[in-house]
mmCIF file with all atom_site columns, C-alpha atoms in Angstrom:
data_model
loop_
_atom_site.group_PDB
_atom_site.id
_atom_site.type_symbol
_atom_site.label_atom_id
_atom_site.label_alt_id
_atom_site.label_comp_id
_atom_site.label_asym_id
_atom_site.label_entity_id
_atom_site.label_seq_id
_atom_site.pdbx_PDB_ins_code
_atom_site.Cartn_x
_atom_site.Cartn_y
_atom_site.Cartn_z
_atom_site.occupancy
_atom_site.B_iso_or_equiv
_atom_site.pdbx_formal_charge
_atom_site.auth_seq_id
_atom_site.auth_comp_id
_atom_site.auth_asym_id
_atom_site.auth_atom_id
_atom_site.pdbx_PDB_model_num
ATOM 1  C CA . UNK A 1 1  ? -16.694 -22.002 1.240  1.00 0.00 ? 12 UNK A CA 1
ATOM 2  C CA . UNK A 1 2  ? -16.003 -20.147 -1.887 1.00 0.00 ? 13 UNK A CA 1
ATOM 3  C CA . UNK A 1 3  ? -16.973 -16.841 -0.090 1.00 0.00 ? 14 UNK A CA 1
ATOM 4  C CA . UNK A 1 4  ? -14.433 -17.166 2.804  1.00 0.00 ? 15 UNK A CA 1
ATOM 5  C CA . UNK A 1 5  ? -11.784 -17.919 0.075  1.00 0.00 ? 16 UNK A CA 1
ATOM 6  C CA . UNK A 1 6  ? -12.810 -14.596 -1.690 1.00 0.00 ? 17 UNK A CA 1
ATOM 7  C CA . UNK A 1 7  ? -12.611 -12.400 1.562  1.00 0.00 ? 18 UNK A CA 1
ATOM 8  C CA . UNK A 1 8  ? -9.446  -14.119 2.591  1.00 0.00 ? 19 UNK A CA 1
ATOM 9  C CA . UNK A 1 9  ? -7.981  -13.368 -0.923 1.00 0.00 ? 20 UNK A CA 1
ATOM 10 C CA . UNK A 1 10 ? -9.481  -9.711  -0.736 1.00 0.00 ? 21 UNK A CA 1
ATOM 11 C CA . UNK A 1 11 ? -7.684  -9.505  2.621  1.00 0.00 ? 22 UNK A CA 1
ATOM 12 C CA . UNK A 1 12 ? -4.463  -10.659 1.429  1.00 0.00 ? 23 UNK A CA 1
ATOM 13 C CA . UNK A 1 13 ? -4.416  -8.182  -1.171 1.00 0.00 ? 24 UNK A CA 1
ATOM 14 C CA . UNK A 1 14 ? -5.177  -5.365  1.138  1.00 0.00 ? 25 UNK A CA 1
ATOM 15 C CA . UNK A 1 15 ? -2.584  -6.552  3.212  1.00 0.00 ? 26 UNK A CA 1
ATOM 16 C CA . UNK A 1 16 ? 0.004   -6.299  0.429  1.00 0.00 ? 27 UNK A CA 1
ATOM 17 C CA . UNK A 1 17 ? -0.931  -3.145  -0.444 1.00 0.00 ? 28 UNK A CA 1
ATOM 18 C CA . UNK A 1 18 ? -0.769  -2.017  2.942  1.00 0.00 ? 29 UNK A CA 1
ATOM 19 C CA . UNK A 1 19 ? 2.233   -3.000  3.338  1.00 0.00 ? 30 UNK A CA 1
ATOM 20 C CA . UNK A 1 20 ? 3.967   -1.822  0.183  1.00 0.00 ? 31 UNK A CA 1
ATOM 21 C CA . UNK A 1 21 ? 2.649   1.572   1.001  1.00 0.00 ? 32 UNK A CA 1
ATOM 22 C CA . UNK A 1 22 ? 4.112   1.547   4.311  1.00 0.00 ? 33 UNK A CA 1
ATOM 23 C CA . UNK A 1 23 ? 7.402   0.113   2.909  1.00 0.00 ? 34 UNK A CA 1
ATOM 24 C CA . UNK A 1 24 ? 7.204   3.335   0.549  1.00 0.00 ? 35 UNK A CA 1
ATOM 25 C CA . UNK A 1 25 ? 6.809   5.733   3.356  1.00 0.00 ? 36 UNK A CA 1
ATOM 26 C CA . UNK A 1 26 ? 9.664   4.328   5.209  1.00 0.00 ? 37 UNK A CA 1
ATOM 27 C CA . UNK A 1 27 ? 11.887  5.061   1.906  1.00 0.00 ? 38 UNK A CA 1
ATOM 28 C CA . UNK A 1 28 ? 10.583  8.156   1.370  1.00 0.00 ? 39 UNK A CA 1
ATOM 29 C CA . UNK A 1 29 ? 11.204  9.333   4.946  1.00 0.00 ? 40 UNK A CA 1
ATOM 30 C CA . UNK A 1 30 ? 14.809  8.554   4.575  1.00 0.00 ? 41 UNK A CA 1
ATOM 31 C CA . UNK A 1 31 ? 15.166  10.471  1.505  1.00 0.00 ? 42 UNK A CA 1
ATOM 32 C CA . UNK A 1 32 ? 12.896  13.534  0.820  1.00 0.00 ? 43 UNK A CA 1
ATOM 33 C CA . UNK A 1 33 ? 9.237   14.065  0.725  1.00 0.00 ? 44 UNK A CA 1
ATOM 34 C CA . UNK A 1 34 ? 7.444   11.635  -1.522 1.00 0.00 ? 45 UNK A CA 1
ATOM 35 C CA . UNK A 1 35 ? 7.133   12.295  -5.203 1.00 0.00 ? 46 UNK A CA 1
ATOM 36 C CA . UNK A 1 36 ? 3.917   10.787  -5.793 1.00 0.00 ? 47 UNK A CA 1
ATOM 37 C CA . UNK A 1 37 ? 2.015   12.555  -3.586 1.00 0.00 ? 48 UNK A CA 1
ATOM 38 C CA . UNK A 1 38 ? 3.338   16.281  -4.702 1.00 0.00 ? 49 UNK A CA 1
ATOM 39 C CA . UNK A 1 39 ? 2.648   15.099  -8.407 1.00 0.00 ? 50 UNK A CA 1
ATOM 40 C CA . UNK A 1 40 ? -0.736  13.738  -7.415 1.00 0.00 ? 51 UNK A CA 1
ATOM 41 C CA . UNK A 1 41 ? -1.833  16.969  -5.724 1.00 0.00 ? 52 UNK A CA 1
ATOM 42 C CA . UNK A 1 42 ? -0.374  19.732  -7.867 1.00 0.00 ? 53 UNK A CA 1
#
């Protein structure tokens, strides 16, 4: 029982993260290239 709850919790966290990333990409695409990536790479 606890294991399934834990897995669901982790899945939810992953989905939240993915949604956030997708939203960020959408916002960035309307403007300029994302600053986060350039900062990280260079």
